[in-house]
XYZ file of C-alpha atoms in Angstrom:
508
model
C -13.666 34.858 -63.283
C -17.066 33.351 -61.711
C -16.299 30.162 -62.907
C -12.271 30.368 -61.428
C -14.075 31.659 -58.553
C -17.103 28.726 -58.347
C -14.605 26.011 -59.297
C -12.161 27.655 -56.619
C -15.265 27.511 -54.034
C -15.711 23.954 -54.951
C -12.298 23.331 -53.957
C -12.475 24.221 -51.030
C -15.609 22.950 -50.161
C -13.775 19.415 -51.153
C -11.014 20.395 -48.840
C -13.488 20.672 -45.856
C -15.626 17.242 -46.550
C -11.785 15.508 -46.815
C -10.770 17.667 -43.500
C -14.189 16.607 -42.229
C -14.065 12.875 -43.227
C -10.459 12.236 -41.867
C -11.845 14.346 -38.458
C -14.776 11.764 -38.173
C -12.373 8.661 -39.236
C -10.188 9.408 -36.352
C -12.778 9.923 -33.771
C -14.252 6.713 -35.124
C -10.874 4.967 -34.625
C -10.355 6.761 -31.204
C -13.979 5.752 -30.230
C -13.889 1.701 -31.127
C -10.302 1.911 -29.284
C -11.668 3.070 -26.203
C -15.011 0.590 -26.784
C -12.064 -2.627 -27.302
C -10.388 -1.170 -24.253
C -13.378 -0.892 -21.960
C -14.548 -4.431 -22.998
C -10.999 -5.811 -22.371
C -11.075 -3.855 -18.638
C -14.494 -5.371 -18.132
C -13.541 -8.770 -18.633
C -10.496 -8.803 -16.531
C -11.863 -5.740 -13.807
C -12.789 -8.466 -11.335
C -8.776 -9.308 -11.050
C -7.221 -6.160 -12.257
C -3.488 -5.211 -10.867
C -4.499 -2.032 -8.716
C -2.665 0.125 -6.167
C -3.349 -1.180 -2.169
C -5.517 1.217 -0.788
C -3.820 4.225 1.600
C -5.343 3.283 4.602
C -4.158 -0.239 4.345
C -0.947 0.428 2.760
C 0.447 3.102 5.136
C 0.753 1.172 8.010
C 2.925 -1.462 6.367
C 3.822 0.017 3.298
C 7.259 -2.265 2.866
C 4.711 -5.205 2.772
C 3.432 -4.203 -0.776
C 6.605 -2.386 -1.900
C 9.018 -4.529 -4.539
C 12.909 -4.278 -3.370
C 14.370 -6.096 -5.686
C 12.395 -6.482 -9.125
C 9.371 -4.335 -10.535
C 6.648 -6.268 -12.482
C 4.423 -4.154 -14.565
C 3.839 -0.368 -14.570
C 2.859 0.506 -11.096
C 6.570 0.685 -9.805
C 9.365 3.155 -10.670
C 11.934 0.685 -12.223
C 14.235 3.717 -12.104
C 14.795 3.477 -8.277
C 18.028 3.170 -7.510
C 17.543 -0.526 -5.713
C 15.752 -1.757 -8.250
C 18.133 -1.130 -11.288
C 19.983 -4.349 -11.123
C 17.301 -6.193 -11.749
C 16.462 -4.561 -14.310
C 20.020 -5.252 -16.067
C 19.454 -9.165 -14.996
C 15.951 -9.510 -16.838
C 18.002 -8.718 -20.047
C 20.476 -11.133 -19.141
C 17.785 -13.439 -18.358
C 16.575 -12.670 -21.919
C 19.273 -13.734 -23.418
C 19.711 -16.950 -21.197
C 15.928 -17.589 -22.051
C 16.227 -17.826 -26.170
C 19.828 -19.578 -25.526
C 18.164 -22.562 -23.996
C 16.379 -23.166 -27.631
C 18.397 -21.684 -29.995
C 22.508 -21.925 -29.127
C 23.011 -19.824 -32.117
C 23.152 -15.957 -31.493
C 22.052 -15.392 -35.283
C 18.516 -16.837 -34.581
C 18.087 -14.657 -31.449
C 16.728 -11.203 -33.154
C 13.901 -13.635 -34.831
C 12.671 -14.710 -31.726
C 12.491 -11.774 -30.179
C 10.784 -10.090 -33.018
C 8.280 -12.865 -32.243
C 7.731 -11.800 -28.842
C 7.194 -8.434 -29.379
C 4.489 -9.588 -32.363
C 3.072 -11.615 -29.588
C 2.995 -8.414 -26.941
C 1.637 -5.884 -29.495
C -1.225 -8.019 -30.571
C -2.351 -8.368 -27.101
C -1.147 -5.082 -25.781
C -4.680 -3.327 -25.402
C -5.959 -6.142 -22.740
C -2.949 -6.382 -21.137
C -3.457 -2.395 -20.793
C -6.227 -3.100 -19.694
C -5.771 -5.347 -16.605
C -4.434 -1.855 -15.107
C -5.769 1.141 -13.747
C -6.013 3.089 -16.913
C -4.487 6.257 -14.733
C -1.546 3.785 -14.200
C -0.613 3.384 -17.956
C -2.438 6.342 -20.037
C 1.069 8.161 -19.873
C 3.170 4.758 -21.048
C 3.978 4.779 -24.883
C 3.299 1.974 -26.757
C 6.807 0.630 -27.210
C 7.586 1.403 -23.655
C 4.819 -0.660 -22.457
C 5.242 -4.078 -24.868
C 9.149 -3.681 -24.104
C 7.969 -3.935 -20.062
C 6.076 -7.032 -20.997
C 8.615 -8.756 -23.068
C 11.176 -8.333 -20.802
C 9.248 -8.620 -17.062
C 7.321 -12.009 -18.724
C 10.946 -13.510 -20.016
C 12.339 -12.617 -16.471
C 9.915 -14.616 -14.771
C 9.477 -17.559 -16.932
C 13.190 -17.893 -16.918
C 13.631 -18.064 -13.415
C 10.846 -20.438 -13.073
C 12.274 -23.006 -15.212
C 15.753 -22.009 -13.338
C 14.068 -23.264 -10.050
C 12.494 -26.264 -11.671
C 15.493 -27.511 -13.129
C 17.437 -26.516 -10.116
C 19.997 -24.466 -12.868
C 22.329 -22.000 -10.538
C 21.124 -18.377 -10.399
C 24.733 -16.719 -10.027
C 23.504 -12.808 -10.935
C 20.620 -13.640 -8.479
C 22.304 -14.993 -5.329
C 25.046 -12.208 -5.944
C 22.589 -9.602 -4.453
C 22.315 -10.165 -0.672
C 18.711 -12.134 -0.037
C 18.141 -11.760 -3.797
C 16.590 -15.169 -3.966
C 13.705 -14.735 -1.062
C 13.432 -11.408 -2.098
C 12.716 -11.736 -5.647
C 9.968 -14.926 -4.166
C 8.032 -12.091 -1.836
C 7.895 -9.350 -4.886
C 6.826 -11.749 -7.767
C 3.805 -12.382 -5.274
C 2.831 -8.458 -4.321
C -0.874 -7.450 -5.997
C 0.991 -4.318 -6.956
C 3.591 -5.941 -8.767
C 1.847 -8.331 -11.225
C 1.466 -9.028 -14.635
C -1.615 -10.362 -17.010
C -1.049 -14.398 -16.434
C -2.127 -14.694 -20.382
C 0.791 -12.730 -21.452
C 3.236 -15.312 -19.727
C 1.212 -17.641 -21.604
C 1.667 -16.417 -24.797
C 5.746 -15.960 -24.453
C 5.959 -19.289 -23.027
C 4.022 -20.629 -26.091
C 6.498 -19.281 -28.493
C 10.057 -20.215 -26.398
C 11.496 -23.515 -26.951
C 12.547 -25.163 -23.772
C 13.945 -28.576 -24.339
C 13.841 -29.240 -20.482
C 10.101 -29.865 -20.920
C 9.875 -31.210 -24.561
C 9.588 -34.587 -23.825
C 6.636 -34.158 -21.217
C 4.066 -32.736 -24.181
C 2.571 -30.196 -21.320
C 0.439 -27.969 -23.625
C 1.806 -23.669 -22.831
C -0.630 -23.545 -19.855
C -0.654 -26.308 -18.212
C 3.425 -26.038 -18.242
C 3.341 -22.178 -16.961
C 0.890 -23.499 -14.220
C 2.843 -26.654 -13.230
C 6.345 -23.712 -13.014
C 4.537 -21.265 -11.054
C 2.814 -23.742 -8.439
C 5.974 -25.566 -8.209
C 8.036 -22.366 -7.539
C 5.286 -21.745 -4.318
C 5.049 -25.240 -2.905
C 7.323 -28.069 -4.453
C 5.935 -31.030 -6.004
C 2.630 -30.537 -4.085
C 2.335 -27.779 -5.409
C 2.818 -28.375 -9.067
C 0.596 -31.846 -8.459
C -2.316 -29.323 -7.998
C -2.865 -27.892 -11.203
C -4.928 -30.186 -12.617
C -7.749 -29.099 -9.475
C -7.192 -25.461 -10.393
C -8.826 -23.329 -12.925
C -7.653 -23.611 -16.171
C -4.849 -20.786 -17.369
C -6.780 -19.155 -19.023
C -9.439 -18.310 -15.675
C -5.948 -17.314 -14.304
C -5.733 -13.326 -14.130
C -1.927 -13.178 -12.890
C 0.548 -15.097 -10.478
C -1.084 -13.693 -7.140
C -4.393 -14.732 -7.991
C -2.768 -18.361 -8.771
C -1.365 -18.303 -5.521
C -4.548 -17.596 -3.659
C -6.318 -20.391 -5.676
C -3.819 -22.757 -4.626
C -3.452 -21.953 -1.131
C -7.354 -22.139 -0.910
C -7.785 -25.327 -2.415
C -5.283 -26.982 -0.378
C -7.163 -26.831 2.688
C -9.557 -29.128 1.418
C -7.394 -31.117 -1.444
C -4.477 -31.450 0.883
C -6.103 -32.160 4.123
C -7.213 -35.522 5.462
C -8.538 -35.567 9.194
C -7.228 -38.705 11.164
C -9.244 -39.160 13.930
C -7.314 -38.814 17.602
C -8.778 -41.810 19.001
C -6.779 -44.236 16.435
C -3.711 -41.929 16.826
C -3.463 -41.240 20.530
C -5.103 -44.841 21.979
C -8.523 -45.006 24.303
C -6.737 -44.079 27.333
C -6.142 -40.700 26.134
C -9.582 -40.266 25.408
C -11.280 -41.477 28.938
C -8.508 -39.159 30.624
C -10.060 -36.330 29.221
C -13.719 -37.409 29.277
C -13.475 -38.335 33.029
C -10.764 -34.951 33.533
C -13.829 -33.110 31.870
C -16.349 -34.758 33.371
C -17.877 -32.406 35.941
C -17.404 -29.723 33.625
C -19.453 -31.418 31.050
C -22.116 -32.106 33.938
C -21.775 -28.651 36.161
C -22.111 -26.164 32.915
C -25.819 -26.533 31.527
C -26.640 -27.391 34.773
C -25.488 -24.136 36.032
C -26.772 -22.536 33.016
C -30.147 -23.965 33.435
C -30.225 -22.372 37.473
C -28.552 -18.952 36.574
C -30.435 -16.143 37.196
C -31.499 -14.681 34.101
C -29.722 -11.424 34.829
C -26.520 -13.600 35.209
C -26.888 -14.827 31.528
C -26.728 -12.075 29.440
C -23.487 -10.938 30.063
C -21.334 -13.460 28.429
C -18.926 -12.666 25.931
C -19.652 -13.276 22.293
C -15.860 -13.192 20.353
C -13.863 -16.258 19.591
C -12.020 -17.028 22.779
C -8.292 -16.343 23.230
C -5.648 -19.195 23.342
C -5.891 -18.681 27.181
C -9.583 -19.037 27.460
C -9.409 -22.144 25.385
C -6.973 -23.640 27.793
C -9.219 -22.672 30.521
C -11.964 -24.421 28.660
C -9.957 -27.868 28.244
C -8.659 -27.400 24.642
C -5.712 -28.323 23.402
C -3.771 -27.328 20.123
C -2.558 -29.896 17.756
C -1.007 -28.940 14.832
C -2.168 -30.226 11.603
C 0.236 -33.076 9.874
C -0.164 -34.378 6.691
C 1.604 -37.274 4.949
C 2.855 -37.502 1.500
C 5.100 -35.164 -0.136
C 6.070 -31.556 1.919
C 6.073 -28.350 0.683
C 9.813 -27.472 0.183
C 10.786 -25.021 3.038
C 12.337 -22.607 0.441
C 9.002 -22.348 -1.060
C 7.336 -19.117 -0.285
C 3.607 -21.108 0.170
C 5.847 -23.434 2.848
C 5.598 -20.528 5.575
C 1.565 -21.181 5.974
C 2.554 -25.185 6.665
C 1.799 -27.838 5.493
C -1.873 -27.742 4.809
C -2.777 -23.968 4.971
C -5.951 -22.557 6.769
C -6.946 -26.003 8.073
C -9.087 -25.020 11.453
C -10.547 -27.833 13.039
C -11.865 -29.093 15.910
C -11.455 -33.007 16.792
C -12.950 -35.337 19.414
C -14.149 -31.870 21.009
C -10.984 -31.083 23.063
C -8.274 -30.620 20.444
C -8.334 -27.982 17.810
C -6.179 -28.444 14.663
C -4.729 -25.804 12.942
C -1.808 -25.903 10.709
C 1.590 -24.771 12.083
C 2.252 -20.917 10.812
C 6.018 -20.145 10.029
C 6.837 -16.125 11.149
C 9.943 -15.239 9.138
C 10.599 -11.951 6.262
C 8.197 -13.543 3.814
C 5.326 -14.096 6.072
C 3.359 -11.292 6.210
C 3.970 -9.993 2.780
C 2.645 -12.978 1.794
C -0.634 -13.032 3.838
C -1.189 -9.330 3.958
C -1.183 -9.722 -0.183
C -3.183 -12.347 -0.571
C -5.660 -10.361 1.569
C -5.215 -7.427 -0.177
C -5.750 -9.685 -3.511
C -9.036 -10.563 -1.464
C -10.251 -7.131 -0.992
C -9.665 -6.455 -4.715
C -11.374 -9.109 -5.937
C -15.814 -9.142 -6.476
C -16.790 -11.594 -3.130
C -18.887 -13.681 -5.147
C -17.118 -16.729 -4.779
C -17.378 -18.321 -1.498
C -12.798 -18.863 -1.410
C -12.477 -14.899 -1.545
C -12.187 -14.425 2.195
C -10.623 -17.626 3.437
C -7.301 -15.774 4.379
C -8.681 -13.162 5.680
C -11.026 -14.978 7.782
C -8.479 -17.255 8.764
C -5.791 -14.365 9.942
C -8.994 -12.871 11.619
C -9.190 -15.871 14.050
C -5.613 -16.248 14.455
C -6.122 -12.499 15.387
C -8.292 -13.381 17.953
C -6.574 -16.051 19.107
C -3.432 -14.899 20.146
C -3.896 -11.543 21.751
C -1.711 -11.516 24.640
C 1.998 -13.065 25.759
C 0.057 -15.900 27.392
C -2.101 -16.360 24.450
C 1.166 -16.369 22.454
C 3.442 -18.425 24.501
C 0.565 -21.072 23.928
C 0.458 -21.058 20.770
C 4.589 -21.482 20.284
C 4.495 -24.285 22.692
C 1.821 -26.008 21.052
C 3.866 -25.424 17.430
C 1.271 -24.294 15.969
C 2.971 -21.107 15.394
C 6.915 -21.161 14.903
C 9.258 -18.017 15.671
C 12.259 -18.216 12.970
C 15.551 -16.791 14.572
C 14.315 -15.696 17.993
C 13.857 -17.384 21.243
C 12.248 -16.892 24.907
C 10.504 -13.560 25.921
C 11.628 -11.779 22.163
C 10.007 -14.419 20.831
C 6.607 -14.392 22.345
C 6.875 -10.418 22.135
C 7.322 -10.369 18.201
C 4.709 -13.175 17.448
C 1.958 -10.786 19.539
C 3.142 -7.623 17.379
C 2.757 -9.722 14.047
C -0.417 -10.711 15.014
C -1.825 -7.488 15.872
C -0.350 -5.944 12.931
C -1.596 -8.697 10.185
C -4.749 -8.504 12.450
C -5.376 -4.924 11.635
C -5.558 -5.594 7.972
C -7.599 -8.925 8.250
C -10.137 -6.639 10.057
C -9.929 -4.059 7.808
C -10.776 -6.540 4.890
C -14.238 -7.205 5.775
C -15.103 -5.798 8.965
C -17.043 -7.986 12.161
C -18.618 -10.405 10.031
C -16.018 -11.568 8.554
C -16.151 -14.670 10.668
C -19.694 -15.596 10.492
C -19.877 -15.494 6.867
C -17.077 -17.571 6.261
C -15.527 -21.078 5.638
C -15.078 -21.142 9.781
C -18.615 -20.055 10.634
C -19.351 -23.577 12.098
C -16.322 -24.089 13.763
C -16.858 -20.412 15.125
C -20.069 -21.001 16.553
C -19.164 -24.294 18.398
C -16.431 -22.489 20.110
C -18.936 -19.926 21.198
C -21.413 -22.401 22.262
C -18.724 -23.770 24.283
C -17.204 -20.738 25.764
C -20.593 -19.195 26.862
C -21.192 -22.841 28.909
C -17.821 -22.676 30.495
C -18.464 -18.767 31.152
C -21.415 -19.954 33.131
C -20.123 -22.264 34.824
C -16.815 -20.263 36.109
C -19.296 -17.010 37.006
C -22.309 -19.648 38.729
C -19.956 -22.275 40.564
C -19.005 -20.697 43.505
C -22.523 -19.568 43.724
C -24.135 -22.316 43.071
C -21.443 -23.869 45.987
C -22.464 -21.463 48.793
C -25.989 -21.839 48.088
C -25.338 -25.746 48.187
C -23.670 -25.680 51.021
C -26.311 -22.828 52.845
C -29.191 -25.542 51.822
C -27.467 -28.335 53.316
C -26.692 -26.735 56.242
C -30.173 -25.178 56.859
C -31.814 -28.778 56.050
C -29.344 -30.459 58.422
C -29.960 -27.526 61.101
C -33.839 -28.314 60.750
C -33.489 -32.121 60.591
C -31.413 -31.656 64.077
C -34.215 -29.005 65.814
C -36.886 -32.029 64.060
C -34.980 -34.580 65.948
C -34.333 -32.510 69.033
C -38.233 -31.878 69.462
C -39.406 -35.513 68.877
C -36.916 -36.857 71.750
C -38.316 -34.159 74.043
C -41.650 -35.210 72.993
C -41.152 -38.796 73.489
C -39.341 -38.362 76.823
């Protein structure tokens, strides 16, 4: 009985250490799961896909908002506008694997192989989100997403390099430049390395014979789909793929790079001829002479009231500059191109021969300020430790600046710099100052007053400063400065004629 009773004891003391050791196995497993999962979100945290903040967000919210396509878990692919697209990424699936394998029979094997591909990956991928965003997403749920969003897009992309028909796509009314303003929202991406991987393991006979290795390819599709040929002839300045956290930040690379890689100043003189030149030096002449003269006599009270902000588009006109937009030549951006819209060398800001300031000409249509108000809100996302990850948001900030009233605006169109799509006269000038004060809002938003200073224009900033504070003295001083002229002259001349009046008396 003791012994049935000390061998029963042992028993269940055998059931506890095995209940115990399969407790401590699973917290174990739980534990290194969470450890891979933190390192993954560490890696990728300075690029992860996040939601816009509210107080950005709500006042343009159809700016970050997908309306045709979701990408990735932080959009309800269940909303009623976005179902067909969800029904055309299987299609595109299917259109995908036909390109390499015509035979139906083969088709389950490949997809198998994409889903191997997903799952091995699938806890950095996770990763690249908010974990609130996917802690409620199953497992199967979540690789499925990534199979079929990644297929989607690489299928389109080699559709639009290959200039193949879209016929499901251009069914739906402004599918096409829809689907080219969601695939570049920062809420609506998707890890760049798992595009990599699925475009590693499809055959696409298209691009065979070129020997592109998987990421140069992907690169030379996506930067092709944003700006042409110039844009695909870029990838070799870029980061490599694997730097690449998803298609936004791609995007952003490019368009930063391209104001430096794409951009070569000609100088005025050889373009517009000498006589040009000594017009303006001798129109500008007394200007040139009057203002640090005037600045030099001003009373010292009269000096430290002079405004410190990047002059308008009217004050610049006041002060003798003229806008020139920026050309480049070589290859254009294709206008259906979504990177086309910020022309043809984007964020260029220059000033040339000291009268002309260059900037490059800004297209306002539907894609426009999705596209700039995400690549700022890619910006604000991203750690500011490299020098590139304010450009836009600098640049919108003196654009901002610059066009701040219908004057300032009406400058601007005439000058081309900036180009209304589909609207002419007073509507015209009325919509490009609302765009700029709402884009404005956010660029300010992004970093706050020094954005400016700190940035690629800091130089260019500062010279236009310089120059409006000598023009500022000169229009405040130079009716002053006349009178008092004038009163000297006029009280020398009255003396010289008493002086002249007393010596004839004298000599008479």
């Amino acid at each position: 009985m003791m012994a049935r009773e000390r061998g029963g004891g042992m028993t269940g003391s055998g059931d506890v250490a095995v209940h115990i050791e399969h407790l401590a196995r699973s917290l174990m497993q739980k534990q290194e799961d969470v450890a891979a999962e933190e390192q993954h979100r560490t890696m990728v945290s300075r690029h992860r896909v996040s939601r816009v903040p509210a107080r950005h967000r709500d006042s343009n919210p159809d700016a970050y908002t997908p309306w045709f396509v979701a990408i990735g878990p932080l959009h309800n692919r269940e909303d009623r506008r976005l179902r067909p697209a969800e029904r055309l990424k299987v299609a595109y699936l299917n259109s995908l694997i036909s390109r390499g394998h015509p035979d139906p029979t083969h088709h389950l094997a490949v997809i198998q192989e994409y889903v191997r591909i997903v799952a091995g990956r699938e806890q950095e991928a996770r990763a690249m989100y908010a974990s609130e965003e996917v802690v409620d997403i199953a497992t199967d749920d979540f690789i499925l997403m990534m199979v079929l969003d990644g297929c989607f897009i690489i299928e389109h992309l080699v559709n639009v390099a290959t200039a193949r028909d879209e016929p499901s796509l251009h069914a739906t009314p402004f599918g096409p430049t829809q689907l080219s303003v969601d695939l570049i929202l920062a809420e609506n991406q998707m890890p760049f390395f798992v595009l990599v991987d699925l475009i590693a393991s499809t055959k696409l006979p298209e691009f065979e014979c070129m020997g592109y290795p998987a990421p140069v390819l992907l690169m030379k599709l996506v930067l092709y789909n944003f700006a042409g040929e110039k844009g695909r002839s870029m990838s070799e300045e870029l980061l490599a793929a694997e730097g690449v956290s998803h298609v936004l930040h791609l995007l952003h690379e490019m368009v930063t790079a391209a104001r430096t890689s794409w951009w070569r100043p000609i100088p005025h003189i050889l373009d517009g001829g000498w006589e040009q030149a000594v017009r303006r030096l001798v129109r500008g002449l007394p200007s040139l002479v009057l203002a640090p003269l005037l600045r030099w006599i001003a009373p010292e009270g009269r000096r430290g009231h002079v405004r410190e902000d990047v002059p308008s588009a009217s004050d610049m006109k006041r002060m003798r500059l003229e806008f020139k937009k920026a050309r480049v030549r070589g290859i254009t951006a294709s206008v259906a191109a979504i990177a086309s819209v910020m022309g043809p060398v984007p964020l260029v800001v220059e000033l040339t021969d000291g009268d002309y300031l260059v900037l490059p000409q800004l297209r306002l249509e539907f894609r426009t300020a999705p596209l700039l108000l995400n690549l700022m809100a890619f910006e604000r996302s991203a750690l500011a430790s490299a020098k590139t990850l304010s450009d836009v948001s600098a640049y919108m900030c003196f654009m901002t600046k610059l066009v701040q009233t219908a004057e300032d605006a009406g400058l601007v169109l005439a000058a081309e710099v900036v180009q209304q799509d589909g609207s002419a006269g007073n509507q015209s000038i009325e919509e490009v100052v609302r765009f700029f004060r709402m884009v404005g809002a956010a660029s300010e938003l992004a970093a706050g007053g020094e954005l400016l200073t700190s940035s690629y224009l800091c130089v260019l900033v500062e010279k236009l400063r310089e120059r409006s504070r000598s023009w500022t003295y000169a229009d405040r001083n130079y009716y002053t400065f006349l009178a008092e002229f004038v009163a000297l002259v006029t009280f020398v001349s009255g003396v010289s004629t008493i002086l002249q009046t007393y010596a004839a008396f004298k000599y008479h």
